mmCIF file of C-alpha atoms in Angstrom:
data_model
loop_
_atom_site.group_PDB
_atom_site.id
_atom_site.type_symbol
_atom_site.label_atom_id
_atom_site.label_comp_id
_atom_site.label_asym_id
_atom_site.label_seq_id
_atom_site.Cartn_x
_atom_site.Cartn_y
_atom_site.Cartn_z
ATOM 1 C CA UNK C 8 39.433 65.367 -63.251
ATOM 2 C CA UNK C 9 41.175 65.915 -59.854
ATOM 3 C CA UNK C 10 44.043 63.245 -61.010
ATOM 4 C CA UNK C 11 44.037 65.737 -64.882
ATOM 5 C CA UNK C 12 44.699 68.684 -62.508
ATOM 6 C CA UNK C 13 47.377 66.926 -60.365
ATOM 7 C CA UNK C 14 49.565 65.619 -63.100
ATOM 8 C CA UNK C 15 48.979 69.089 -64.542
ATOM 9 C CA UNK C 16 50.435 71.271 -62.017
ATOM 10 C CA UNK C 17 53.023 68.831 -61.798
ATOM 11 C CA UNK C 18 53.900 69.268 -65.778
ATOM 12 C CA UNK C 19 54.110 72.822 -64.899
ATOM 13 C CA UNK C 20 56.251 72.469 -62.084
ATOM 14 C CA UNK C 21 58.543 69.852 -64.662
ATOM 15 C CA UNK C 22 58.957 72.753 -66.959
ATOM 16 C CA UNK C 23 59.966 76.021 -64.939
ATOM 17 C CA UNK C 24 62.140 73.449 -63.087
ATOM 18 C CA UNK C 25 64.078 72.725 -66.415
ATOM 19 C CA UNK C 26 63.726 75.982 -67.940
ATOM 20 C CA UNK C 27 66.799 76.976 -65.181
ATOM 21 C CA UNK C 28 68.467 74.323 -64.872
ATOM 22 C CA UNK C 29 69.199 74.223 -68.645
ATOM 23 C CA UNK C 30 70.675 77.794 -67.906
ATOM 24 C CA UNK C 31 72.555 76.825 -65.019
ATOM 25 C CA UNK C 32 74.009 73.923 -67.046
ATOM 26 C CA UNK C 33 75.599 76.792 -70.220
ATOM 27 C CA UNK C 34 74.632 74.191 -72.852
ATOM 28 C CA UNK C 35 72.025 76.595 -74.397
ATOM 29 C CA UNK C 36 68.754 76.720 -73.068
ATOM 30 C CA UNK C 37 65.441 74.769 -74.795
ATOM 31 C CA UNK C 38 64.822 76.809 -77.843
ATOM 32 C CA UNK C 39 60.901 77.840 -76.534
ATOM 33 C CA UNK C 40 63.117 79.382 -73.446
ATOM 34 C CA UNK C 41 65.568 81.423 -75.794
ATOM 35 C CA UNK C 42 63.381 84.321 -76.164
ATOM 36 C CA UNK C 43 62.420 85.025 -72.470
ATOM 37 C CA UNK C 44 66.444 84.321 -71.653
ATOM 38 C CA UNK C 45 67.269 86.426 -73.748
ATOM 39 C CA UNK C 46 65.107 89.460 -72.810
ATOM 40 C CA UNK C 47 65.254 88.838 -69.052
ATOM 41 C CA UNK C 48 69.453 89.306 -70.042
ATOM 42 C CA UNK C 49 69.054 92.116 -71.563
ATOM 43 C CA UNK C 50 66.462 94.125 -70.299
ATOM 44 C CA UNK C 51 67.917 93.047 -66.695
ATOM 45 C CA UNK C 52 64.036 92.015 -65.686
ATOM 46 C CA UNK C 53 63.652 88.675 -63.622
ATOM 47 C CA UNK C 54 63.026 85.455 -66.026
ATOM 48 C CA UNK C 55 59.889 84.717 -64.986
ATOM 49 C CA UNK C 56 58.581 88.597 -65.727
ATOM 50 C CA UNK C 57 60.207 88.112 -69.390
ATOM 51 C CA UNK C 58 58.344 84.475 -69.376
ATOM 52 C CA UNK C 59 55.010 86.486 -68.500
ATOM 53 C CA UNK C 60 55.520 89.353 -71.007
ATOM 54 C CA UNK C 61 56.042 86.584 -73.684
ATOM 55 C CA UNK C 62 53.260 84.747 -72.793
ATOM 56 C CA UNK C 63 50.786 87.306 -73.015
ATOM 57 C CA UNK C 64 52.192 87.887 -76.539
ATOM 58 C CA UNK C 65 51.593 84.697 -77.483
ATOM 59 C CA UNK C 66 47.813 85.101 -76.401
ATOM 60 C CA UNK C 67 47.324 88.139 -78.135
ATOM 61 C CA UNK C 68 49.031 86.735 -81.387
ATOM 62 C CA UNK C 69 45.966 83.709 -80.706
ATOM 63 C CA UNK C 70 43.262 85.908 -80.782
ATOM 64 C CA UNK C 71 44.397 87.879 -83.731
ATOM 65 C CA UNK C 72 44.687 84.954 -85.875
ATOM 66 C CA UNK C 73 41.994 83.020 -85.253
ATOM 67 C CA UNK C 74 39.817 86.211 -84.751
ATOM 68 C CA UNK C 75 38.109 84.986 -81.716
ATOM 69 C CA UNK C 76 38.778 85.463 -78.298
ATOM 70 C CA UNK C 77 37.602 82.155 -76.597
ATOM 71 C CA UNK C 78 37.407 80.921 -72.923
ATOM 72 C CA UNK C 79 40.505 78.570 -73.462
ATOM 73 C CA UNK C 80 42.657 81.973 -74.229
ATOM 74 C CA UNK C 81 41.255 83.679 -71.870
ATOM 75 C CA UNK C 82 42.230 80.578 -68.918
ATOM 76 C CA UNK C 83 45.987 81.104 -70.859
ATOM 77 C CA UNK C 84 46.505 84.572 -69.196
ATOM 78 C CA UNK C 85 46.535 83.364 -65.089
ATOM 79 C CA UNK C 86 48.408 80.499 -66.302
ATOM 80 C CA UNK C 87 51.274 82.937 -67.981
ATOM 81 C CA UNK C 88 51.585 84.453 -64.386
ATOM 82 C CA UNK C 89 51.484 81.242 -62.421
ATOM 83 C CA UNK C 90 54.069 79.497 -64.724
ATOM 84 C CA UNK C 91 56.430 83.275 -64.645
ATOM 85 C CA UNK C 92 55.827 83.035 -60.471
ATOM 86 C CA UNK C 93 57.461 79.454 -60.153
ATOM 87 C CA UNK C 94 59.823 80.245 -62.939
ATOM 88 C CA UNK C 95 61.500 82.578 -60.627
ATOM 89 C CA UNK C 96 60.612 80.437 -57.673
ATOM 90 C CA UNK C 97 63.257 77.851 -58.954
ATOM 91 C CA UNK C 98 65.313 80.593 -60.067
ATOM 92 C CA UNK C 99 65.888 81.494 -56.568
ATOM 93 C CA UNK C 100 65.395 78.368 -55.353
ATOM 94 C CA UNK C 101 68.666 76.562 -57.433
ATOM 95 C CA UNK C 102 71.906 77.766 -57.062
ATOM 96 C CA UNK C 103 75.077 78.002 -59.124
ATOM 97 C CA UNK C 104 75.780 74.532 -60.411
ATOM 98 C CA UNK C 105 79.381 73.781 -61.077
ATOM 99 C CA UNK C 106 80.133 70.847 -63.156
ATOM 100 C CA UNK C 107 82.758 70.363 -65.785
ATOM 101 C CA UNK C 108 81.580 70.148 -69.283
ATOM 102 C CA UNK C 109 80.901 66.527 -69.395
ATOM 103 C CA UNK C 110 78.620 66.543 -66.369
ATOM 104 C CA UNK C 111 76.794 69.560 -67.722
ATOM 105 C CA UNK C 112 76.138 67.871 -71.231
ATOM 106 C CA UNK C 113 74.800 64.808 -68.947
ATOM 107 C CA UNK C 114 72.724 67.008 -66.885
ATOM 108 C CA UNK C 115 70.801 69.314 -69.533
ATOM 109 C CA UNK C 116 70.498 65.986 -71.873
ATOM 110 C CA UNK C 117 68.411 64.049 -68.524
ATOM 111 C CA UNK C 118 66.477 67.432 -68.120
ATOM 112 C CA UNK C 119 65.676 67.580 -71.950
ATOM 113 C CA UNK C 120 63.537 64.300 -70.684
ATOM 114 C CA UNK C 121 62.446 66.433 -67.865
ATOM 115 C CA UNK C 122 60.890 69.182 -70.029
ATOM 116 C CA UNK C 123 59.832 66.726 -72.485
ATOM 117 C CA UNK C 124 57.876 65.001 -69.222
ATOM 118 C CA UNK C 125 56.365 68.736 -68.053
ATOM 119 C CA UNK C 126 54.962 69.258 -71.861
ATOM 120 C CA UNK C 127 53.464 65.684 -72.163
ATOM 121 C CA UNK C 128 52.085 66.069 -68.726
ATOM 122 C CA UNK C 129 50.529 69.651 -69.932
ATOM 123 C CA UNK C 130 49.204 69.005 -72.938
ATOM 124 C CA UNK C 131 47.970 65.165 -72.802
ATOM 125 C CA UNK C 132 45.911 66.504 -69.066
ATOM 126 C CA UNK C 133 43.934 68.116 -72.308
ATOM 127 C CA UNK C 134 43.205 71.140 -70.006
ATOM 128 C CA UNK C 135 44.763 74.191 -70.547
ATOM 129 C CA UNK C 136 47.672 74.776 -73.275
ATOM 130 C CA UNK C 137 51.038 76.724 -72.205
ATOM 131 C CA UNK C 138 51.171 79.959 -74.414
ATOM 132 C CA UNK C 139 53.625 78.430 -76.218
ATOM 133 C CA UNK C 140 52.002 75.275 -77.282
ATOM 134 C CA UNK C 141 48.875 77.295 -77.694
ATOM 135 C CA UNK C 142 50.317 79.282 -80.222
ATOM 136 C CA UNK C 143 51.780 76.438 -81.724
ATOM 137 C CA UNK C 144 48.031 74.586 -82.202
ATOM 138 C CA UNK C 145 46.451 77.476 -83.373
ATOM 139 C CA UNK C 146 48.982 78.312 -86.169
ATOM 140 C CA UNK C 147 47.843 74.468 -87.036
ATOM 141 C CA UNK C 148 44.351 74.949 -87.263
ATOM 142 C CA UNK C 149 44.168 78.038 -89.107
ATOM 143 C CA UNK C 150 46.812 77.075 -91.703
ATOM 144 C CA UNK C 151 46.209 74.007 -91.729
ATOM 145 C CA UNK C 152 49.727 72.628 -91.372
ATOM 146 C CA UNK C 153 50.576 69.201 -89.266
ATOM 147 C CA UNK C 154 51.251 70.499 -85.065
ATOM 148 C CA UNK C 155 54.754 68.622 -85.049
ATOM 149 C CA UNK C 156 55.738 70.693 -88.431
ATOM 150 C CA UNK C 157 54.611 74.132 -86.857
ATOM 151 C CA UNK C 158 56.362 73.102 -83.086
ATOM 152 C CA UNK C 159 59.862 72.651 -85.396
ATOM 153 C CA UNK C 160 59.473 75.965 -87.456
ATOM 154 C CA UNK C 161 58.104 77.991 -84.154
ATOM 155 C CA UNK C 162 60.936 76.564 -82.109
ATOM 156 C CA UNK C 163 63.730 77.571 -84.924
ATOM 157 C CA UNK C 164 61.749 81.428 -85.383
ATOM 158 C CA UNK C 165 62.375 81.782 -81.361
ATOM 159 C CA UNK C 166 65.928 81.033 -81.710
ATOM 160 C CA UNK C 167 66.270 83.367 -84.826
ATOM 161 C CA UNK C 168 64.164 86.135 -82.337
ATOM 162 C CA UNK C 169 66.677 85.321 -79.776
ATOM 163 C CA UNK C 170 69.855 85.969 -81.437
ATOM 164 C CA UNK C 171 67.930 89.200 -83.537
ATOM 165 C CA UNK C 172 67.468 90.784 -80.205
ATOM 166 C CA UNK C 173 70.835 89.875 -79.077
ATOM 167 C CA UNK C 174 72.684 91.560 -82.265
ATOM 168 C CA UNK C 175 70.404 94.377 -81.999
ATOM 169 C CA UNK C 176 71.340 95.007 -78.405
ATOM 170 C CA UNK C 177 75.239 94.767 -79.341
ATOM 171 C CA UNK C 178 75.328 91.593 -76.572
ATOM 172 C CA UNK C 179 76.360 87.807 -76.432
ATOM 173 C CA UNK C 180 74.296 85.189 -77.627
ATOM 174 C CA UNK C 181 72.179 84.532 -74.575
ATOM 175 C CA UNK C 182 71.302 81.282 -73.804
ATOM 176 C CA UNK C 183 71.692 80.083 -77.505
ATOM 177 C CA UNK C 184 73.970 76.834 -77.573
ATOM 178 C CA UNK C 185 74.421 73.421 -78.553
ATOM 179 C CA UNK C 186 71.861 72.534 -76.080
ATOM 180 C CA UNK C 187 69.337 74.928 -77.903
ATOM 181 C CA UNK C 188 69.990 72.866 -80.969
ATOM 182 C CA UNK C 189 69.865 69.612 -79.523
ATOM 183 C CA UNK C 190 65.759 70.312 -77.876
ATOM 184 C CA UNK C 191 65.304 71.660 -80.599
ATOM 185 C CA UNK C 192 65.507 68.302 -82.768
ATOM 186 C CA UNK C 193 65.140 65.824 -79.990
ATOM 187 C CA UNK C 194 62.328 67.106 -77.708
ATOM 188 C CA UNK C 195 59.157 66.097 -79.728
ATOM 189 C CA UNK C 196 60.719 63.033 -80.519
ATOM 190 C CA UNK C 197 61.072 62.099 -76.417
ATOM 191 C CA UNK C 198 57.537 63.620 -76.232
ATOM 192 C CA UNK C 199 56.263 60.555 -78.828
ATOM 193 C CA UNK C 200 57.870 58.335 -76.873
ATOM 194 C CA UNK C 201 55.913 59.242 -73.672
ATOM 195 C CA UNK C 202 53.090 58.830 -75.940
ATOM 196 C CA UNK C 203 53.864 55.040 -77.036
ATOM 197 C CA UNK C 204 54.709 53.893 -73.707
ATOM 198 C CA UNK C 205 52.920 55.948 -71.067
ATOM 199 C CA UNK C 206 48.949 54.974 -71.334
ATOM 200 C CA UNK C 207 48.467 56.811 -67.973
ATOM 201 C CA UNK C 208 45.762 59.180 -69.982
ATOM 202 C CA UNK C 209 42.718 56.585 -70.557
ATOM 203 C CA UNK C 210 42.162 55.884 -67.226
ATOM 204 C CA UNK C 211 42.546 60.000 -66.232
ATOM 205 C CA UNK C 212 39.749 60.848 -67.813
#
């Protein structure tokens, strides 16, 4: 259990890490960050506060369609504010990174393996589900449609959010790039390759 909780935090860690980089690199941010990019841009609130606020959606949208509030939601609401406190950790933490376009497209493709590490970590740990994947697994089991199929149509309805609240607001497209398409299609697919190759899981249990 201690080693579940370890490689946990550290999944967490993995993914508000990424989350800004991929906006300091102005590829387009991961398509589950568009939403909270966007309305920490527009709103002019800090990125992890927008993270938070979306979060806690994301709960509420859990309990309302599966019609049960259950302890596993419940653990989701600390972890919305611990994972919206170390997103603007980093935020303050990393600075300005200025690197021509080639570096940059380098950069946010080694962190797409980066993110991809921080949700394998979170979710294979099997303890507590980010928001984001929660909502994603209980779409699944109420509709009964394959988790992978779900993550790619979730994902895509984000970006869609994103650039709704963007037009709506008469402002750019924030955060929404090439880089948002590209996680978009390649991120489970580097998550399934964790799963082939990294067996750390059967001996963390």
């Amino acid at each position: 259990m201690t080693k579940r909780i370890i490689l946990y935090v550290v999944g967490l860690n993995l993914i508000a890490v990424a989350v800004v980089l991929n906006i300091r690199y102005a590829t387009g941010v991961a398509a589950f960050s568009s939403v909270m990019y966007a309305i920490s841009e527009i709103y002019g609130i800090s990125l992890g506060t927008a993270s938070i606020l979306c979060y806690l959606i994301f709960v509420l949208l859990q309990c309302i369609l599966s019609r049960k509030i259950t302890l596993t939601y419940v653990l989701e609401i600390p972890l919305s504010f611990a994972f919206g406190f170390l997103t603007d950790f980093y935020d303050f933490l990393i600075p300005e990174l200025n690197f021509s376009l080639f570096f940059r497209g380098i950069f946010f493709i080694l962190t797409m393996f980066i993110t991809a590490m921080g949700v394998f970590l979170c979710v294979k740990t099997d303890l507590v589900l980010t928001p984001t994947d929660g909502i994603v697994n209980t779409i699944s089991e109420v509709f009964h449609i394959p988790f992978s199929t779900v993550k790619n149509v979730f994902d895509i309805s984000l970006v869609a959010v994103s650039a709704i609240l963007c037009l709506a607001n008469q402002t750019s497209f924030y955060g929404i790039g090439i880089g948002t398409v590209l996680s978009a299609v390649f991120l489970g697919r580097i998550i399934k390759i964790y799963e082939l190759h990294i067996p750390i899981f059967k001996q963390a249990k």
